[in-house]
XYZ file of C-alpha atoms in Angstrom:
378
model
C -46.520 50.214 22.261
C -46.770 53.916 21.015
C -48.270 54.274 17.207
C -46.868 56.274 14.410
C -47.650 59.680 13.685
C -46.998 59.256 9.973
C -49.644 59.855 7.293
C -51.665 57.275 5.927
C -50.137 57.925 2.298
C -46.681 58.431 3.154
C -44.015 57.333 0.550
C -42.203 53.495 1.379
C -38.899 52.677 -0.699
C -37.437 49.911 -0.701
C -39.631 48.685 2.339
C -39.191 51.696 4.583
C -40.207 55.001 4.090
C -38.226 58.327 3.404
C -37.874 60.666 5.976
C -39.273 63.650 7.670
C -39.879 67.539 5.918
C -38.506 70.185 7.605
C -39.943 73.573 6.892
C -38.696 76.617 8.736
C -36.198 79.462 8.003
C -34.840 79.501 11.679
C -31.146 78.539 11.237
C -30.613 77.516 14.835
C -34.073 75.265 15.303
C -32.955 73.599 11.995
C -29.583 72.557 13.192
C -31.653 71.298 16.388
C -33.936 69.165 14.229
C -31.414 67.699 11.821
C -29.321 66.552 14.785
C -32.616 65.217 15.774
C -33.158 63.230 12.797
C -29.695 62.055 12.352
C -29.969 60.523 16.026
C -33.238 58.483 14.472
C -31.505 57.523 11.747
C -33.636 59.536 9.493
C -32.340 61.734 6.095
C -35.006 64.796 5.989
C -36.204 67.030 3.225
C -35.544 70.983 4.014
C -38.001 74.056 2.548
C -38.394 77.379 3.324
C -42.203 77.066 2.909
C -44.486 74.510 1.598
C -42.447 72.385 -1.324
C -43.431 74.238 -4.391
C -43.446 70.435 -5.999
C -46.800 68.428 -5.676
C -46.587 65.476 -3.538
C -43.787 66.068 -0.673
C -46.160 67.811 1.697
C -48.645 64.985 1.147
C -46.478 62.204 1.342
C -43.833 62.847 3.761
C -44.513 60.903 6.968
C -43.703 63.857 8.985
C -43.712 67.125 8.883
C -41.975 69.318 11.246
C -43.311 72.821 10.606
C -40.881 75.754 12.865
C -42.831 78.701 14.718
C -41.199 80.904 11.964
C -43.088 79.357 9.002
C -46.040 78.578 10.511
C -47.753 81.619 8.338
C -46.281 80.551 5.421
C -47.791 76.870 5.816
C -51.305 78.358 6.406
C -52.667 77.275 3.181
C -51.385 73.709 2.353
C -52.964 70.893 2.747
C -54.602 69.485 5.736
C -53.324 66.010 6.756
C -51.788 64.000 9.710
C -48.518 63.834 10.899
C -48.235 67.864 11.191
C -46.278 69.058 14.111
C -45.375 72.826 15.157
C -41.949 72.822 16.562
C -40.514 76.158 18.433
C -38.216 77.029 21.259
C -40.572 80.274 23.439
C -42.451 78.368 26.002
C -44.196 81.428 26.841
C -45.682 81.995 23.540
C -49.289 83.533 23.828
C -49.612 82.724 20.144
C -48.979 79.398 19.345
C -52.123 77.543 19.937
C -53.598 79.402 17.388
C -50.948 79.107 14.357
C -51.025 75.440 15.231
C -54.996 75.165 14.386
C -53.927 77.219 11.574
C -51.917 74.741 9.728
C -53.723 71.517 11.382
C -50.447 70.772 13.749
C -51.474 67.927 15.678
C -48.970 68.115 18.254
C -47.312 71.727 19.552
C -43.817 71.028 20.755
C -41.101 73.167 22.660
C -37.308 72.228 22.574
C -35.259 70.723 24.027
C -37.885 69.884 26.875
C -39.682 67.160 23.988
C -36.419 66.202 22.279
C -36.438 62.452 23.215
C -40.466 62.510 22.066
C -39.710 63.737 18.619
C -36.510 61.476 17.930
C -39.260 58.707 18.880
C -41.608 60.077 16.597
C -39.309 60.530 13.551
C -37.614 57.307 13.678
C -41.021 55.870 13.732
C -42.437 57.883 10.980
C -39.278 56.514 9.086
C -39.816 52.833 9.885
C -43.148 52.929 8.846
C -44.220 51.521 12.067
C -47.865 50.253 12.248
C -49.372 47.678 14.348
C -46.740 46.171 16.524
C -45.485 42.742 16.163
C -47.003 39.764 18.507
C -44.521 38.644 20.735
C -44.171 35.307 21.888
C -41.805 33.900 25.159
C -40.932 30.215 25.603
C -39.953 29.311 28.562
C -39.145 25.593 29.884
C -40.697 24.439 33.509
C -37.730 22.358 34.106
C -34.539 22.133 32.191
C -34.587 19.697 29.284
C -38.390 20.875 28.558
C -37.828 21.690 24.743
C -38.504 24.982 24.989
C -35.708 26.137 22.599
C -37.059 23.777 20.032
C -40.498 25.135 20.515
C -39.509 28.739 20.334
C -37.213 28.026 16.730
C -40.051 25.578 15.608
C -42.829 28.971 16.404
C -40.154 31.265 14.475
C -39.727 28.790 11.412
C -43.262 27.928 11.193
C -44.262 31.928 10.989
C -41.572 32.838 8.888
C -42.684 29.727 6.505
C -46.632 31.335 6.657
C -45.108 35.102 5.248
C -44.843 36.694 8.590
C -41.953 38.831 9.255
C -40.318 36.554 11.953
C -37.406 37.526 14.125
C -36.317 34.865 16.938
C -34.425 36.122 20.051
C -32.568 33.645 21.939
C -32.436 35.149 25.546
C -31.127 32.602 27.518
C -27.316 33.328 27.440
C -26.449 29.565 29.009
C -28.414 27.942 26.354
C -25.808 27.139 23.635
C -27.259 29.556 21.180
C -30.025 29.051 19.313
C -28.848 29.554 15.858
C -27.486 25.849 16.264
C -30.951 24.750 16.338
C -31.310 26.647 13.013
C -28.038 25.341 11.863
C -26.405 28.829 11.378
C -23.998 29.289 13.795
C -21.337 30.133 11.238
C -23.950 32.784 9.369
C -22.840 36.151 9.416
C -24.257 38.999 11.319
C -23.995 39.972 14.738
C -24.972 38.271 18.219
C -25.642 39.538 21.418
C -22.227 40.788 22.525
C -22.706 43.268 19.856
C -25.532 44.434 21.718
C -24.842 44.371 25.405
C -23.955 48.345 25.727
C -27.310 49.293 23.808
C -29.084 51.717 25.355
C -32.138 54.189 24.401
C -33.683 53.557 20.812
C -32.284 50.995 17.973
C -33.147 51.298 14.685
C -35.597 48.383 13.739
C -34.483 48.276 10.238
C -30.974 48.202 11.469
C -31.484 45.681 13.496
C -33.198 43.646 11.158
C -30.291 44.229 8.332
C -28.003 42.794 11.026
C -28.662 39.961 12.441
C -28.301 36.547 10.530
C -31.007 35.665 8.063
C -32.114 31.263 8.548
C -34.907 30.250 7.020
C -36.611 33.135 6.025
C -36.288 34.928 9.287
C -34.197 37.252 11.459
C -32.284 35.860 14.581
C -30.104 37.401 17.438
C -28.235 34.655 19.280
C -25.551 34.068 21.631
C -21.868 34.499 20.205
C -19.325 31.935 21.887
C -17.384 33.800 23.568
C -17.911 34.377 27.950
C -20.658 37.148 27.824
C -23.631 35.768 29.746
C -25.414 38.482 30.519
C -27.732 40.558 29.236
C -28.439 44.282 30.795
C -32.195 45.531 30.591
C -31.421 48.141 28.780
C -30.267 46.484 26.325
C -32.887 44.035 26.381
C -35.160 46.871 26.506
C -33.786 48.685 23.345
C -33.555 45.122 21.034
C -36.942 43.976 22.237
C -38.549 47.279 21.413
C -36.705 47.602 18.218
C -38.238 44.134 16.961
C -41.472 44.734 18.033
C -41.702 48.130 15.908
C -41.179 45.690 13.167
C -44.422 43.968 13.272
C -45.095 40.812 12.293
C -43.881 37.982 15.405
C -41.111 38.003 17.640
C -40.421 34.719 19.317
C -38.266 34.924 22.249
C -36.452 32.036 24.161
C -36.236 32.471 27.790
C -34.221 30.735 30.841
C -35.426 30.051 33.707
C -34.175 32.143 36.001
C -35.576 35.658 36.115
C -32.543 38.083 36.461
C -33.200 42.026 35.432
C -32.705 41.371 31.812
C -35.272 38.376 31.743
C -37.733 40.472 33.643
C -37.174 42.848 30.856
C -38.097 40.814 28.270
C -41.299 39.317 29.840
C -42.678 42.934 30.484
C -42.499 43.329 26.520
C -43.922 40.012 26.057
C -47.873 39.532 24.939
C -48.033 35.807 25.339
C -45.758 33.649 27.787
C -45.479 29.646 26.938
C -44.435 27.468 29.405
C -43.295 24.120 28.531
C -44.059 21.458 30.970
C -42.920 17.697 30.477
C -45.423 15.174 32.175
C -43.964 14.264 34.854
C -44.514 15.100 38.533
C -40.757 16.328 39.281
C -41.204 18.285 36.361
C -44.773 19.934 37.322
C -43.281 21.188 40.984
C -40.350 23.374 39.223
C -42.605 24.158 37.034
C -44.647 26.252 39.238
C -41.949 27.863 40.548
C -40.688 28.866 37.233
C -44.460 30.140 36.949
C -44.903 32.025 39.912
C -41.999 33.676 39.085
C -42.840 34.675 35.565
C -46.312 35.708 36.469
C -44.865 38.454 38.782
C -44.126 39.927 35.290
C -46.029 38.353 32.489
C -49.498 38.618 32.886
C -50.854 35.944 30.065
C -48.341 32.808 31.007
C -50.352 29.638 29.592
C -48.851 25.630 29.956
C -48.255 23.544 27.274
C -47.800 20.260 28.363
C -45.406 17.575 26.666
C -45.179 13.972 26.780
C -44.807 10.824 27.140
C -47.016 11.543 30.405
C -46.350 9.558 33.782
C -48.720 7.039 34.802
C -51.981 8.616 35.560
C -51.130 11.997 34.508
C -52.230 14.011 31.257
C -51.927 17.197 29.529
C -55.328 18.470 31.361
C -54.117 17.562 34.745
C -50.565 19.122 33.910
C -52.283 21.942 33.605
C -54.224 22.387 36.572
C -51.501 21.254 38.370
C -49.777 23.871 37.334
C -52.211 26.737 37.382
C -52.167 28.232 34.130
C -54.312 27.679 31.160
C -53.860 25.086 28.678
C -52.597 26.093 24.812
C -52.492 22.316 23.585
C -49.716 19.115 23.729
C -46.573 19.518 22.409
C -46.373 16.770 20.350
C -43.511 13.443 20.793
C -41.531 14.308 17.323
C -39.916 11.316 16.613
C -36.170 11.310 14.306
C -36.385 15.016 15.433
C -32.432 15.388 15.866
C -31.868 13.238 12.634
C -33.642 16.153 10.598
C -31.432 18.541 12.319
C -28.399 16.494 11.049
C -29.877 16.704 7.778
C -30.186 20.765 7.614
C -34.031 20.940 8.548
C -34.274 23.063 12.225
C -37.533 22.273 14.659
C -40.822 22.855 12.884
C -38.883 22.916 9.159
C -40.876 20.344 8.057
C -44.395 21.464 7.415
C -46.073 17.659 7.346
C -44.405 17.199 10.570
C -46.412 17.090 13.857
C -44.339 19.742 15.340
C -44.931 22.578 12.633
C -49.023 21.308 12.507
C -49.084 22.448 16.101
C -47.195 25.521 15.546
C -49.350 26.175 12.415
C -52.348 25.774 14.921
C -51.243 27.849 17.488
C -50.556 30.755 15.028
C -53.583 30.750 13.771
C -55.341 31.066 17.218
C -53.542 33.951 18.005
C -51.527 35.640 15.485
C -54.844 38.040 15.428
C -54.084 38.731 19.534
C -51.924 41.868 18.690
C -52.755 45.457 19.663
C -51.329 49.018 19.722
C -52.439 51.426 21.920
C -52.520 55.446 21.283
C -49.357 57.430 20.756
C -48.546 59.247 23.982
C -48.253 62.558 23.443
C -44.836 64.478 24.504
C -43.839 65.973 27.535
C -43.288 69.351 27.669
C -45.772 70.332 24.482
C -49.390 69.287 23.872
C -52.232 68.530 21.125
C -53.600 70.854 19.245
C-alpha cells in the first residue's frame, strides 16, 4: 500500500485531518486543483503566497505550491508534504524552483491527475500504516469460517483496534446475522457494486453499520450475488487506508471479485474440520487460493476423526499450522441471547482469537509512496 505524503504535524479534527493548501495565483491551475480536491473529498485552503497566519503552512498535510508562486514560497518553511504543481512540460526551470521551496515531488497536469487525487485524499485521511488484513476462508462448507472471521472482528474491536469486517461471500446469508444486526442501518453491498476508482475511507467507515464496536459491510437481502473487482478493489482499499484490522469472510469459490480480495489480503486462514472428506476439498480450496494469496495457513477444527489431529490436518493439507479452533459449546444459545462469535471474552473462542492477534497484529507493513507518472522527485 502507498504511504501518505502528509506532514508529520499536520492538523486532525474530529479524527481526520483538514485538507490541502493551495497557493498559486494561476486562475486556470486553481480551478484544476479544486476539482481535484473535490473528487478526493477534500475542502482546501487558498493563498496567494505563503498564509500570512502562523501555523497553516506548517500544519496543512499538503501543500500544493503552482509554478506561478513558486518565488513567492522561497522563504517559508522547509517541511514535507511540499509539491510543485504546473502545466509546461518543457520547462527548463522547474527543477530548480522546486529545490527552492523543498517540493518533494514536481508534477505536470493533467498527465499526474489520478496521482495527486491519491495523494490528497490520503493527506486528508490521515493515512499511516495500513490496516492488517485478515481472510477466512472455510475448506469445506460448514467449516465455521464465518464465525471465525466475526469472532477475529469482535475480539479486535473489543482490544481498541479499529475493526471493520467484510463479509465477501454473497451466498453466505450475511454476516451481520452473526452479529445480530441485520436490521442496523447503513448500507450493504448492493450499495457498492458500481464502485469504481477511489472511496473515501472515512466515508466508508461513516456508512456502514456500527455492531459491537466495529464497522461491517454485509450482504443486503435482496438477489445481488455478485461482487465486481472493482468494486472489491475500491472497498478493500478504502478499509485498509483505515488502519487498524480488516477481517474479511471469503467463499470458496474463487470468481474475479474473490481473487480481488485475496490479492489485498496479508494473511489467508483456512478453516479445516478434522475429517478426511473435509481435508481433500480442502486442498483444493487451497491450491486455489494460493494462486493468489501468498501466506494461506490451516487452522484445524475438531472433534478430529479417529487417528487424525490438528498436526496431521495440517500436513495433510500443506499449509502451516496457526492453532485449533476450539469446540465452543452453547455457541448458538449465546447468539440467541445477543452475544455474536467471540463476544464473550472468557470464552474459548475469543482466548484463541485474543492469541492469534497478538501473534500477528504486529505483521503489518507499508511500503514507499510511488511517485507519479508523468512528474518526478525533487
Amino acid at each position: 500500500m502507498a504511504g501518505s505524503l502528509a506532514g508529520e504535524e499536520a492538523a486532525v479534527v474530529g479524527g481526520r485531518r483538514g485538507g490541502p493548501l493551495i497557493v498559486t495565483e494561476d486562475v486556470e491551475l486553481l480551478d484544476d486543483l479544486l476539482r481535484l480536491c473535490a473528487a478526493a473529498g477534500a475542502e482546501p485552503e487558498v493563498h496567494h503566497g505563503p498564509p500570512g497566519r502562523r501555523g497553516s503552512w506548517e500544519r496543512a498535510p499538503l501543500v500544493l505550491v503552482g509554478d506561478d508562486a513558486a518565488a513567492r514560497c522561497r522563504g517559508a518553511d522547509r517541511r514535507k508534504g511540499v509539491i510543485l504543481v504546473g502545466r509546461d512540460q518543457d520547462d527548463p526551470d522547474v527543477w530548480r524552483r522546486a529545490v527552492e521551496i523543498g517540493a518533494e515531488y514536481v508534477l505536470r497536469l493533467p498527465d499526474s491527475e489520478g496521482w495527486l487525487v491519491d495523494q490528497i485524499a490520503n493527506a486528508a485521511e490521515g493515512v499511516g500504516r495500513p490496516a492488517l488484513t485478515v481472510g477466512v476462508m472455510g475448506g469445506r462448507g460448514g467449516s465455521g469460517a464465518s464465525t471465525l472471521a466475526c469472532a477475529l472482528a469482535v475480539s479486535a474491536a473489543r482490544a481498541g483496534r479499529r475493526t471493520m469486517l467484510i463479509d465477501a461471500d454473497p451466498l453466505g446469508g450475511g454476516i451481520d446475522v452473526l452479529l445480530g444486526g441485520e436490521r442496523a442501518e447503513g448500507l450493504r453491498w448492493p450499495d457498492f457494486a458500481q464502485s469504481k476508482g477511489r472511496l473515501g475511507g472515512g466515508a466508508l467507515e461513516d456508512s456502514l453499520p456500527a455492531l459491537h464496536g466495529l464497522r461491517v459491510l454485509s450482504w443486503g437481502r435482496d438477489d445481488e450475488v455478485v461482487i465486481p473487482p472493482q468494486a472489491m478493489r475500491a472497498v478493500l482499499a478504502a478499509a485498509r487506508r483505515l488502519g487498524g484490522v480488516v477481517v474479511v469472510d471469503l467463499p470458496r469459490r474463487v470468481d474475479e471479485g474473490v481473487a480481488e480480495a485475496l490479492a489485498q489480503l496479508d494473511l489467508g486462514l483456512l478453516v479445516v474440520p478434522g475429517e478426511l472428506r473435509a481435508v481433500a476439498a480442502a486442498k483444493r480450496v487451497a491450491s486455489t487460493a494460493g494462486m493468489v494469496l501468498d501466506d494461506l495457513r490451516v487452522v484445524p477444527r475438531g472433534p478430529y476423526a479417529s487417528g487424525l489431529d490438528g498436526r496431521w490436518v495440517a500436513r495433510a493439507v500443506g499449509l502451516p499450522l496457526v492453532g485449533e479452533l476450539p469446540w465452543e459449546p452453547g455457541l448458538l444459545d449465546s447468539q440467541d441471547d445477543g452475544i455474536p462469535p467471540g463476544g464473550n471474552a472468557r470464552s474459548s473462542l475469543a482466548r484463541f482469537c485474543a492469541a492469534f492477534w497478538d501473534q500477528v497484529a504486529a505483521a503489518g507493513d507499508t511500503s514507499p509512496v510511488a511517485g507519479p507518472p508523468g512528474g518526478g522527485t525533487a
